Short mmCIF file of C-alpha atoms and ligand atoms in Angstrom, two decimals:
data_model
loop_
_atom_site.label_atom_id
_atom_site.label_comp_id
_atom_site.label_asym_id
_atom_site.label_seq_id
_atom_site.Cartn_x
_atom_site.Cartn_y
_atom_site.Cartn_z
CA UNK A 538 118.50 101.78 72.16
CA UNK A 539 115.49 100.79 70.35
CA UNK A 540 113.63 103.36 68.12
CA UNK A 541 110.35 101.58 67.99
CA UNK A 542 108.94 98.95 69.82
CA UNK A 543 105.71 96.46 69.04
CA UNK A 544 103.55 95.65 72.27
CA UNK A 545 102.13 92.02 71.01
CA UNK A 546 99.18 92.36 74.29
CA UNK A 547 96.30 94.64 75.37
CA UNK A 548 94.92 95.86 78.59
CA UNK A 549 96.77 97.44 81.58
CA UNK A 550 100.05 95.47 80.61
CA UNK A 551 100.20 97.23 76.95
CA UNK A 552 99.43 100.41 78.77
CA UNK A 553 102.16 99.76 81.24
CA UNK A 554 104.92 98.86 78.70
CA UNK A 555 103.44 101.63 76.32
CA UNK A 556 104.21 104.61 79.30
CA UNK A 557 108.09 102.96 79.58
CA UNK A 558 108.48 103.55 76.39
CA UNK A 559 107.38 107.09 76.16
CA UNK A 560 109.46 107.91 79.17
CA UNK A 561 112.68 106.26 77.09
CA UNK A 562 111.69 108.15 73.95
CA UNK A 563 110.97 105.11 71.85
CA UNK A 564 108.02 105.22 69.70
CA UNK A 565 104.98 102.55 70.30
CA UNK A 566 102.88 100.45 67.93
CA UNK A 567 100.16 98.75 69.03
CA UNK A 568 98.14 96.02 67.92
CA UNK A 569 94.44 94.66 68.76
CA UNK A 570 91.80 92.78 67.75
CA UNK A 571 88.73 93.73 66.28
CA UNK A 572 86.78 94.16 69.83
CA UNK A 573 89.47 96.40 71.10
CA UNK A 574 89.28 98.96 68.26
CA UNK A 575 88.88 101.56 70.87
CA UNK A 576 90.94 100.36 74.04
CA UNK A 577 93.15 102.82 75.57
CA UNK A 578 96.38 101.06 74.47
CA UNK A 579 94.91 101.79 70.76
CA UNK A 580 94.34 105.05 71.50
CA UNK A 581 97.58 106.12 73.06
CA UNK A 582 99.96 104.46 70.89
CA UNK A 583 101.96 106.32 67.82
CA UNK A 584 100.61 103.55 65.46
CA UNK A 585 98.08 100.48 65.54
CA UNK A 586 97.40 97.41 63.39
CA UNK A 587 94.24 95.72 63.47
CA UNK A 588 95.56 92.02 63.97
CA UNK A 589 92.25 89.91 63.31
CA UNK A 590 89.35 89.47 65.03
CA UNK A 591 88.08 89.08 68.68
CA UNK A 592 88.90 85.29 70.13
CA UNK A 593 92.54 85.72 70.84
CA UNK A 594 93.67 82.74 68.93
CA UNK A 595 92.93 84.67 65.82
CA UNK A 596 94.39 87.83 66.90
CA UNK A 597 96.80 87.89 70.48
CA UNK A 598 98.15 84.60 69.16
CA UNK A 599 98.52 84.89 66.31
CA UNK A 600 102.21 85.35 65.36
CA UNK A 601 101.92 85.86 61.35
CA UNK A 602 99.82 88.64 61.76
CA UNK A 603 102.34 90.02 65.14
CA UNK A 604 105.09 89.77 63.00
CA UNK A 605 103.47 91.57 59.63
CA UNK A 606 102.37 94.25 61.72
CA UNK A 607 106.32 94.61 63.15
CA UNK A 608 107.51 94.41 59.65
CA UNK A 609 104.70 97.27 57.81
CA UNK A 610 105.55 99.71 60.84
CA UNK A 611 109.13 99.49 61.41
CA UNK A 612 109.56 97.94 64.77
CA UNK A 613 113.12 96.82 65.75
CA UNK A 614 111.77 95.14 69.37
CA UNK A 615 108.56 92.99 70.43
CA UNK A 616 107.68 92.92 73.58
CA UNK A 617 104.87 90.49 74.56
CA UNK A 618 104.11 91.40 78.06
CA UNK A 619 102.42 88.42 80.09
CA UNK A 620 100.37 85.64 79.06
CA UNK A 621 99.74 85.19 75.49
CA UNK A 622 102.58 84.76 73.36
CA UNK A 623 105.17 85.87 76.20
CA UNK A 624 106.31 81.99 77.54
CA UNK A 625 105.78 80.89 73.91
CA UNK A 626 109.60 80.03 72.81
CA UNK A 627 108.71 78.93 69.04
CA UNK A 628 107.46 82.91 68.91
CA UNK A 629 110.71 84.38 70.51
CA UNK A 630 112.78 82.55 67.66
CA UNK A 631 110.28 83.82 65.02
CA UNK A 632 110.32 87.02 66.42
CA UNK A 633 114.78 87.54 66.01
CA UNK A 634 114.67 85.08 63.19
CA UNK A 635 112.72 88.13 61.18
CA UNK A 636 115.32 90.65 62.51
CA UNK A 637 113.49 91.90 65.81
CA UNK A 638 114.57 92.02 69.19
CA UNK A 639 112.86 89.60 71.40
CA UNK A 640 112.29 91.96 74.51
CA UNK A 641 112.53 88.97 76.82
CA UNK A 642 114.99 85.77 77.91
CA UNK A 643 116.30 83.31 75.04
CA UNK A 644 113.95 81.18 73.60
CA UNK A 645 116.08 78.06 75.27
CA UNK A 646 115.85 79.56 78.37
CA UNK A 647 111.96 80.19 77.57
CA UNK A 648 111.44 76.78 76.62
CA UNK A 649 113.53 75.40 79.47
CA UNK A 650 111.31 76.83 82.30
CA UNK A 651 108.20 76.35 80.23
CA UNK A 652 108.20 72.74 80.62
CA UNK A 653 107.96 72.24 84.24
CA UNK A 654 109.47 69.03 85.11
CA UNK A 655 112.48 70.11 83.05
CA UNK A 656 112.34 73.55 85.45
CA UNK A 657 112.71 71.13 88.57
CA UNK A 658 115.28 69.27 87.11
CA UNK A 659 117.37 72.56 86.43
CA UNK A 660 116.34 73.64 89.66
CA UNK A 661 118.09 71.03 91.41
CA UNK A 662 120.87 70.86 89.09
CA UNK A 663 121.19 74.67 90.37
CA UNK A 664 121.15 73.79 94.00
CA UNK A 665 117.78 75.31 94.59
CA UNK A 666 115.50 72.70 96.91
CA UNK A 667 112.47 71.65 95.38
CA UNK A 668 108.91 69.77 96.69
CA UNK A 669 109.36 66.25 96.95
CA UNK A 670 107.83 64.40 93.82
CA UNK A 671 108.48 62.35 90.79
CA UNK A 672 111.71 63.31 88.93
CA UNK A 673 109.76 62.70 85.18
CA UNK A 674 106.86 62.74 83.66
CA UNK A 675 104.28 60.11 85.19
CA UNK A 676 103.45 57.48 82.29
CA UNK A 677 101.28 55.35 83.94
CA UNK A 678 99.42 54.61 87.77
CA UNK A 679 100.99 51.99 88.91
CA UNK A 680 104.33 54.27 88.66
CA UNK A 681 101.38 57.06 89.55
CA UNK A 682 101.09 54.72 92.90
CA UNK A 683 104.64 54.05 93.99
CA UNK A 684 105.66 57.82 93.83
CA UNK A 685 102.56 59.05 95.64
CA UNK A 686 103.13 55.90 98.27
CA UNK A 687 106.85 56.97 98.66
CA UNK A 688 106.04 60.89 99.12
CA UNK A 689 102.58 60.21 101.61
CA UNK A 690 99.61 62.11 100.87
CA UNK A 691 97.71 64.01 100.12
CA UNK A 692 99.64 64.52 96.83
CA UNK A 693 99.28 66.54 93.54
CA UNK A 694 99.23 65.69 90.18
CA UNK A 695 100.02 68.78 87.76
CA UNK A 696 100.27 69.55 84.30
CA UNK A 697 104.24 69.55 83.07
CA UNK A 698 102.80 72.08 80.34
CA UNK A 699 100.81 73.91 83.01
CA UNK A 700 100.28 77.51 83.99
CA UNK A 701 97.67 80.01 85.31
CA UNK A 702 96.60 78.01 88.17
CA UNK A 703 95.66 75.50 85.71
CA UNK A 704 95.85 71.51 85.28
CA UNK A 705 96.38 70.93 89.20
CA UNK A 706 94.50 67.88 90.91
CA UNK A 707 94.94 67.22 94.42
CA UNK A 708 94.51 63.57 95.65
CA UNK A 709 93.93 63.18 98.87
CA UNK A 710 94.48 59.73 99.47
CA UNK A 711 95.00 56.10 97.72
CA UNK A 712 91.34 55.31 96.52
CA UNK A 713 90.74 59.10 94.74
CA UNK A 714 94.34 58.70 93.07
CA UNK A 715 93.36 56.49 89.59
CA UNK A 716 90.74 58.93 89.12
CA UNK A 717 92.74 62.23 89.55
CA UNK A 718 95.23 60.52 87.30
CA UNK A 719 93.62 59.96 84.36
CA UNK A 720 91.27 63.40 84.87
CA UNK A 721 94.74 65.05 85.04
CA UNK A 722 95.78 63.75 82.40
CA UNK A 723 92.65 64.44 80.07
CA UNK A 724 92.77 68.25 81.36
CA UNK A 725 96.48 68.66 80.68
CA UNK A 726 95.94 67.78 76.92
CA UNK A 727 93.09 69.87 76.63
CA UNK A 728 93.82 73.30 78.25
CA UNK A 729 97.70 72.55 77.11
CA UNK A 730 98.29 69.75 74.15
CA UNK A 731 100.34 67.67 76.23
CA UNK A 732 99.00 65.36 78.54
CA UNK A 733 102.30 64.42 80.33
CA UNK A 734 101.86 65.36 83.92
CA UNK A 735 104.08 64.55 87.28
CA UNK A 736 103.58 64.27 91.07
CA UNK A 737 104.14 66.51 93.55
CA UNK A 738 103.86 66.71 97.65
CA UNK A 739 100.67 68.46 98.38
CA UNK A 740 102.02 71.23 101.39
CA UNK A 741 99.29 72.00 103.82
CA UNK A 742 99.56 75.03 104.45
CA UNK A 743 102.64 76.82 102.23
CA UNK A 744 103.28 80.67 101.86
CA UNK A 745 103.87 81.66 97.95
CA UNK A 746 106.72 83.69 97.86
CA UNK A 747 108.52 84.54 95.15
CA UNK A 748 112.05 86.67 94.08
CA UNK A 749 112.42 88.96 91.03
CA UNK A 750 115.22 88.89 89.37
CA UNK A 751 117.01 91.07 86.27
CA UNK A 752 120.14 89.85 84.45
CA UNK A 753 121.69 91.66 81.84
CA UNK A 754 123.88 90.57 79.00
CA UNK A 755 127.59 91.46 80.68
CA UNK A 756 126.53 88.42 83.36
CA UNK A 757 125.35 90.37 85.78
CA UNK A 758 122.77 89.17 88.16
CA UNK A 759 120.44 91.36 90.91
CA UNK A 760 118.02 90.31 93.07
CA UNK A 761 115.42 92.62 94.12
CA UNK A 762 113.86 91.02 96.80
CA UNK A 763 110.59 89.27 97.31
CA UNK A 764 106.87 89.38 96.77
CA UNK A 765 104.40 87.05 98.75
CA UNK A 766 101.64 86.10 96.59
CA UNK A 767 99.73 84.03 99.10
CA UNK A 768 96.19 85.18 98.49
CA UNK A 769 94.81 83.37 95.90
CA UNK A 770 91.77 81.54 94.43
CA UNK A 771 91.95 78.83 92.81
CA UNK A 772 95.54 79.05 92.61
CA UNK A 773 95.59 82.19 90.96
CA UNK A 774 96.93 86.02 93.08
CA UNK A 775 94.47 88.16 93.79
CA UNK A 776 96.39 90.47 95.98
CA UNK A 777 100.75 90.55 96.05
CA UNK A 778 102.88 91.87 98.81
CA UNK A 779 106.11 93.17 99.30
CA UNK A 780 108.26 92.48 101.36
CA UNK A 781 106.47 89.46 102.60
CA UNK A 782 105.14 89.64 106.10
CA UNK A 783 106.39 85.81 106.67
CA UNK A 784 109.86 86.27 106.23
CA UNK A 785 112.54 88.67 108.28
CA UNK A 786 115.94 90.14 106.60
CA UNK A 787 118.34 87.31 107.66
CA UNK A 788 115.92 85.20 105.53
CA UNK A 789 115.46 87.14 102.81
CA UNK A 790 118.89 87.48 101.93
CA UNK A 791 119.64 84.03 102.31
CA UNK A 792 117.03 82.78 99.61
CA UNK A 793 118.16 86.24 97.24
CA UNK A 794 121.83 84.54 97.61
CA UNK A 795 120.77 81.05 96.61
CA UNK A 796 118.78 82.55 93.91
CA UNK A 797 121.39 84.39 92.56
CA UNK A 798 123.93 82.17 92.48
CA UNK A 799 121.38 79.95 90.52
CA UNK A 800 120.74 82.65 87.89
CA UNK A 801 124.13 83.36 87.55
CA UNK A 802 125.23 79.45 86.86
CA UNK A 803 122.20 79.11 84.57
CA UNK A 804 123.38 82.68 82.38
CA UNK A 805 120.31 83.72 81.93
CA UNK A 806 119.41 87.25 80.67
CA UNK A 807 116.11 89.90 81.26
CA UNK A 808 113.40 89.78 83.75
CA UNK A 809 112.66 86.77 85.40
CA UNK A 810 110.83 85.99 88.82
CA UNK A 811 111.74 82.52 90.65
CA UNK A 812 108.78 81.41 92.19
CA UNK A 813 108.93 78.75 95.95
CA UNK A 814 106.17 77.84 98.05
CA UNK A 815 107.48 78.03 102.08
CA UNK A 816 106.17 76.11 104.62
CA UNK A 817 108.18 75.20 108.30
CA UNK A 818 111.05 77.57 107.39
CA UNK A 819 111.63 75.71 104.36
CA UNK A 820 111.38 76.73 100.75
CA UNK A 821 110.35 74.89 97.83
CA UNK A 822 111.18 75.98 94.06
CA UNK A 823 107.92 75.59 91.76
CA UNK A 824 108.43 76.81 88.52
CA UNK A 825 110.46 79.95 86.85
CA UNK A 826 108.37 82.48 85.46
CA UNK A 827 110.49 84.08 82.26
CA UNK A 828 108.72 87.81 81.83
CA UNK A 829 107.06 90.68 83.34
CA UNK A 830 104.91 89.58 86.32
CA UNK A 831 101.26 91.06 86.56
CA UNK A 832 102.28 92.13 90.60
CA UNK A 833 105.98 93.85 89.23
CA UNK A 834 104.57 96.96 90.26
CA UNK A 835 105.45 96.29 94.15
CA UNK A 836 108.64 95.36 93.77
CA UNK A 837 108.69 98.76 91.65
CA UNK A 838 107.21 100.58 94.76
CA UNK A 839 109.67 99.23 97.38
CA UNK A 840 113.18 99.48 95.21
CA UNK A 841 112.07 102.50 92.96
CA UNK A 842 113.44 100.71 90.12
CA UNK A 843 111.36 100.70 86.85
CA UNK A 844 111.27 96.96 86.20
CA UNK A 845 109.82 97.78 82.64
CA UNK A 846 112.60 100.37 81.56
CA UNK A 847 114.86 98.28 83.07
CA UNK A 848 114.15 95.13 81.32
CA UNK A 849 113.88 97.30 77.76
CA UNK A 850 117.45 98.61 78.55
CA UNK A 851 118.40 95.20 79.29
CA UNK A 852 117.03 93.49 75.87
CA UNK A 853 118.72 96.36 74.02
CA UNK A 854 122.18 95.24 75.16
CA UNK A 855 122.81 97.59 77.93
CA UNK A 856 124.78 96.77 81.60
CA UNK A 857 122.21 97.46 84.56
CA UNK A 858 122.73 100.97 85.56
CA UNK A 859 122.34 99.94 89.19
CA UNK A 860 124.42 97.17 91.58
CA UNK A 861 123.11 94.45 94.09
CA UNK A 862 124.88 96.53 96.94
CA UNK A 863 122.88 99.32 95.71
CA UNK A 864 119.24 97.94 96.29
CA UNK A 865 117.38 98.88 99.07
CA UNK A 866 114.01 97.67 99.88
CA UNK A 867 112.18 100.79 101.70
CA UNK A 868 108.67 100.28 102.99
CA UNK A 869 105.73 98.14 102.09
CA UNK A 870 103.42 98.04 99.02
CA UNK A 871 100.78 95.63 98.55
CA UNK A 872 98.77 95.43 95.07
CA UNK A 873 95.10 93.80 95.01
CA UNK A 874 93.66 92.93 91.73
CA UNK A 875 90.94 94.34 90.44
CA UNK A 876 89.15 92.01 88.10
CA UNK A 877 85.92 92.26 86.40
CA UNK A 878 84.30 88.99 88.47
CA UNK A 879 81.45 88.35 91.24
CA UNK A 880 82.84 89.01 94.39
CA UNK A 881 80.70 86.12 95.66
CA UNK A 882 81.58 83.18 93.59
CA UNK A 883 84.68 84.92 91.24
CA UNK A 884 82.56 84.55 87.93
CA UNK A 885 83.50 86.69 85.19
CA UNK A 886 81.33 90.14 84.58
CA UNK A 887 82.16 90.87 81.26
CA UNK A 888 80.19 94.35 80.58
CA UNK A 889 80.58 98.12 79.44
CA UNK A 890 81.85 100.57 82.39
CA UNK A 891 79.85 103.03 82.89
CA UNK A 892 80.93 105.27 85.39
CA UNK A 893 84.59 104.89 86.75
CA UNK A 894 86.65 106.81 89.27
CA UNK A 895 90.00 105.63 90.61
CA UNK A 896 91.80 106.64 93.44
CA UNK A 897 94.15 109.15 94.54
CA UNK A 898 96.47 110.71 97.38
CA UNK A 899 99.61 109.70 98.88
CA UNK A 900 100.69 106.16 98.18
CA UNK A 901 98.65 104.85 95.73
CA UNK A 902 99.18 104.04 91.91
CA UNK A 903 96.54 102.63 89.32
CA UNK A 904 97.32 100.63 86.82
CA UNK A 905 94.14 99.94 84.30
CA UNK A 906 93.25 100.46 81.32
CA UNK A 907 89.85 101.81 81.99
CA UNK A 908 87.84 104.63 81.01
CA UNK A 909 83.95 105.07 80.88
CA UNK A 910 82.49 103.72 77.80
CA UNK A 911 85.57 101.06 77.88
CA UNK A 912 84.22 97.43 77.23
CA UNK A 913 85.19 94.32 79.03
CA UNK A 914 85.22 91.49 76.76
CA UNK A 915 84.32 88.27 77.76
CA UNK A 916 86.88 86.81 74.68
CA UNK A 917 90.07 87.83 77.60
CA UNK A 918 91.43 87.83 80.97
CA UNK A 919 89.34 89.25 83.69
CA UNK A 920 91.96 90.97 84.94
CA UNK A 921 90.47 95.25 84.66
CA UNK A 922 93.10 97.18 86.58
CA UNK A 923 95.71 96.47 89.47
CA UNK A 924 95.45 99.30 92.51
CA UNK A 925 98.83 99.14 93.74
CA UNK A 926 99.74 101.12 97.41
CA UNK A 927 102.57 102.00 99.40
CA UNK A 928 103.23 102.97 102.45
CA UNK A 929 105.84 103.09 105.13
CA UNK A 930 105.45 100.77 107.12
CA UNK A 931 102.64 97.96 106.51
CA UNK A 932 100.03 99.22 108.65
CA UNK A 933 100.63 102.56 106.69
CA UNK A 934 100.26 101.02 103.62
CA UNK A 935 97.30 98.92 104.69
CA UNK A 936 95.07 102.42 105.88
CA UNK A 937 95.90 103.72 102.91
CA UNK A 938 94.98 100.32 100.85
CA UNK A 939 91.32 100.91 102.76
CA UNK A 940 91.20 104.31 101.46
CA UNK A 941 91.90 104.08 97.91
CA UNK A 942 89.28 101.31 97.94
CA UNK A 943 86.47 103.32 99.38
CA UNK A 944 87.39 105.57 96.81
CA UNK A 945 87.45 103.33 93.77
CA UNK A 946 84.16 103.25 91.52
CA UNK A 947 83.60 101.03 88.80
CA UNK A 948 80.25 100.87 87.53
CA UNK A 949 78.50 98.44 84.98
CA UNK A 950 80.34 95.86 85.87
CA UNK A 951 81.10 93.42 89.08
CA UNK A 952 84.29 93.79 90.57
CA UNK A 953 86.72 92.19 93.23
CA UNK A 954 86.51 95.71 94.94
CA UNK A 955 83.92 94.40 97.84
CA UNK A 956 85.95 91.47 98.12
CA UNK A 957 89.32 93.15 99.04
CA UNK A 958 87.19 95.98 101.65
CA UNK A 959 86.68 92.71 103.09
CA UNK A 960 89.93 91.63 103.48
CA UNK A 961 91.74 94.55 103.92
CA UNK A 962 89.92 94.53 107.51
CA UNK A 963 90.21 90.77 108.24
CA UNK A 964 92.05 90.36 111.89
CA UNK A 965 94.38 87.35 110.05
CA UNK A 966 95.08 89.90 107.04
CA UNK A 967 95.98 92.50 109.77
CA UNK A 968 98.44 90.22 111.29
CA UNK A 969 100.04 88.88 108.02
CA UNK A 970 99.44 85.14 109.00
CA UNK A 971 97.85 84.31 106.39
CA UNK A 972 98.46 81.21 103.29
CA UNK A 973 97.66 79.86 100.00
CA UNK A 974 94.47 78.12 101.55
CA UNK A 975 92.92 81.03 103.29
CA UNK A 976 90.88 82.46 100.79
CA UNK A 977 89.35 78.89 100.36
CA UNK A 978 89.13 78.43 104.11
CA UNK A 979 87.71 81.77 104.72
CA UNK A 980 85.91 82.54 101.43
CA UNK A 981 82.50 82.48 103.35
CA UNK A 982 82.79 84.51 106.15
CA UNK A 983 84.48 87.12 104.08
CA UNK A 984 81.29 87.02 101.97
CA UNK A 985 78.53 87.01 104.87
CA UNK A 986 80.39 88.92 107.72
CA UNK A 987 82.14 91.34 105.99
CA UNK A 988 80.78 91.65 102.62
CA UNK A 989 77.06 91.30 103.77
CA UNK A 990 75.97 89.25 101.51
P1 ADP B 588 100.88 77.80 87.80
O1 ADP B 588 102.06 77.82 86.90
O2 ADP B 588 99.69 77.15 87.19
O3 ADP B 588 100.59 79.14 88.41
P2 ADP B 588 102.34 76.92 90.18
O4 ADP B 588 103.20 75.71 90.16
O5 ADP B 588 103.03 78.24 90.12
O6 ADP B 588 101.26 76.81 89.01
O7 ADP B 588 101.41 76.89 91.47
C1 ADP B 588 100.36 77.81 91.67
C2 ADP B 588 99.85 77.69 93.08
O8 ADP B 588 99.34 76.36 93.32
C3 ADP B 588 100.88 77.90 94.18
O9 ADP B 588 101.09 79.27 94.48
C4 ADP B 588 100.23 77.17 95.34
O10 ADP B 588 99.18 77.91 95.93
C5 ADP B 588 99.61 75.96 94.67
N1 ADP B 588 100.57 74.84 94.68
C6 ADP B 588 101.43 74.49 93.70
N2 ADP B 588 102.17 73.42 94.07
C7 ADP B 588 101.76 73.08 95.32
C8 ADP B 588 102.14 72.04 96.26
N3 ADP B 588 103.07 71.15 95.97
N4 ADP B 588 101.50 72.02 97.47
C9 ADP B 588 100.53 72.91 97.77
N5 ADP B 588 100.13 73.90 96.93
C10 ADP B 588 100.73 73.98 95.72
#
């Protein structure tokens, strides 16, 4: 097992790797930018390294100054977390190429599922179903023209290099198409530096579920069930279930079986979530996601595994300590995020908290790294904290989700808080029918009828 481990991210994730660690007695080093001299993860670690200074190209991203800071403390493991450097394959191979362990899948499989078109194609060659769509990279419209012809619209053109919700147009029909084309195009290079981008079936009205997976280094594969990640704005989660209310058991195990027998062909190894939009009892693989997830903690509330200890164990060369036949999924959790935006119109509300209080009581966990005093720069993710519930059954966990967020108090900052009150109570929320459009479809009576505003 390791001794000491680097945690190349900040916020609520570095926290969250930073408290596996302790409870696997490995020690923790830190690192942060010049802004987050004081965050929690700073604070609680064994050891920190300033790493440069606030925009996190100079500091998060910057793999020089990752890797120094790995080499002056000691480290024998990195693990990146999410976003940042954590899909970045070049950095994996730096990362073992200076002697550390890479706490995360090989950079080829990295690489493989960062590219997206080259997911699909190893999705098929897997025997997982995909949406219907171009097979390559689009190169110009008249090809642009043909495929969107051949599929029907409304289609969508997205970014091959794309991620976050990011680089997505949707064309709704023949005359918008050029337009979108070339716009998709010009985005894709900018927010990624690659402008290839490829066509895709726009579904009306899909679910977004998605399976977690862990694979360790003697071959063996585990699913442990799903999460539905169907709320979202602008593409991106806002609030994660799990099990997902869409989907009963005979289902569930027939997707975990398809997706297993895919991970095992492909031999990949660590954490790994397989992501398919589901629409008319059909599902549709999208992309691969090769890390930690920001909603893990569900799947951690419903199996009682620790997907952080477990993926540590894993990247140190251990066997899983735990078989398919031994997963059980008990109960329901559901995890909203809680990120330092506008309720109304999802801006970002960078500020210093001044007064905060989370939750408590039966069934509910906190994951944040936020204190009073603690500052919310505008230089990173909105994301504040993730309030993460569980209860028995879903209406259980539900009344308990509308508890812990009458109890929440942030201060000095907006929040999504107001937001999820409002859903929490929403009649289609209630009933679970609910899909990746209804936040945009509902997004104003949410705001006037329930919200008040
Ligand atoms: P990213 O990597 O940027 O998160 P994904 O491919 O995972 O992009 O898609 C994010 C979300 O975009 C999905 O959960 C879904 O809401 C929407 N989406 C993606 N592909 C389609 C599609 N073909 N039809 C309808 N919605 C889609």
């Amino acid at each position: 097992m390791f001794k000491k481990i680097l945690i190349a991210n900040r916020g609520e994730v570095a926290l969250r790797i930073l408290r596996a660690c302790r409870d696997l007695g490995i020690q923790t080093v830190a690192v942060h930018s010049t802004a987050d001299a004081e965050a929690m993860h700073v604070r609680l670690a064994d050891e920190s390294v300033c790493i440069g200074p606030a925009p996190a190209a100079k500091s998060y991203l910057n793999a020089q100054e990752i890797l120094s800071a790995a080499t002056i403390t000691g480290a024998d493991a990195v693990h990146p977390g999410f976003g940042f450097l954590s899909e970045n394959a070049n950095f994996a191979q730096m990362v073992e190429e200076h002697g550390f362990r890479f706490i995360g899948p090989s950079p080829q499989h990295i690489a493989m599922m960062g590219d997206k078109i080259t997911a699909k194609k190893t999705a098929v060659s897997l025997g997982l179903p995909i949406v219907p769509g171009s097979e390559e990279g689009v190169r110009d419209v008249e090809t642009a023209h043909s495929i969107a012809q051949s599929i029907g619209y409304p289609v969508l053109i997205k970014a091959s290099g794309g991620g976050g919700g990011r680089g997505m147009q949707v064309v709704p029909d023949m005359s918008l198409l050029e337009e979108n084309y070339h716009a998709a195009r010009t985005e894709a290079q900018m927010a990624f530096g690659n402008p290839e981008v490829y066509i895709e079936k726009y579904l009306d009205f899909p679910r977004h579920i998605e399976v977690q997976i862990i694979a360790d280094s003697s071959g063996n594969v585990i699913t442990l069930g799903e999460r539905d990640c169907s709320l979202q704005r602008r593409h991106q989660k806002i609030w994660e279930e799990a099990p997902s209310p869409a989907i009963d058991e005979t289902t569930r195990a027939a997707l975990c079986d398809q997706v297993r027998t895919a991970i095992q062909k492909l031999g990949y190894q660590g954490l790994g979530t397989l992501e398919f939009l589901y629409q008319d009892d059909q599902f549709y693989f999208i992309e691969m996601n090769t890390r930690l997830q920001v909603e893990h903690p569900i799947t951690e509330m419903v199996t009682g595994i620790d997907l952080v200890c477990a993926q540590i164990r894993v990247a140190a060369g251990e066997a899983l300590s735990f078989t398919q036949d031994s997963i059980r999924l008990r109960g329901h959790a559901i995890e909203c995020r809680i990120n330092a935006e506008s309720p109304l119109d999802f801006l970002p509300s960078p500020g210093t908290i001044t007064i905060y209080h989370a939750p408590g009581g039966p069934g509910i966990r906190v994951d944040s790294a936020l204190y009073p005093g603690a500052i919310i720069s505008p230089h990173y993710d909105s994301l504040a904290a993730k309030l993460i519930v569980y209860g028995h059954t879903r209406a259980e966990c539900l009344a308990r989700l509308d508890r812990a967020l009458s109890e929440y108090v942030i201060d000095g900052i907006q929040t999504l808080i107001p937001f999820h009150r409002a859903l929490v109570r929403h009649p289609k929320i209630i009933a679970g029918t609910y899909h990746v459009k209804f936040l945009e479809q509902h997004a104003d009576d949410l705001r006037h009828k329930e919200m008040g505003f």
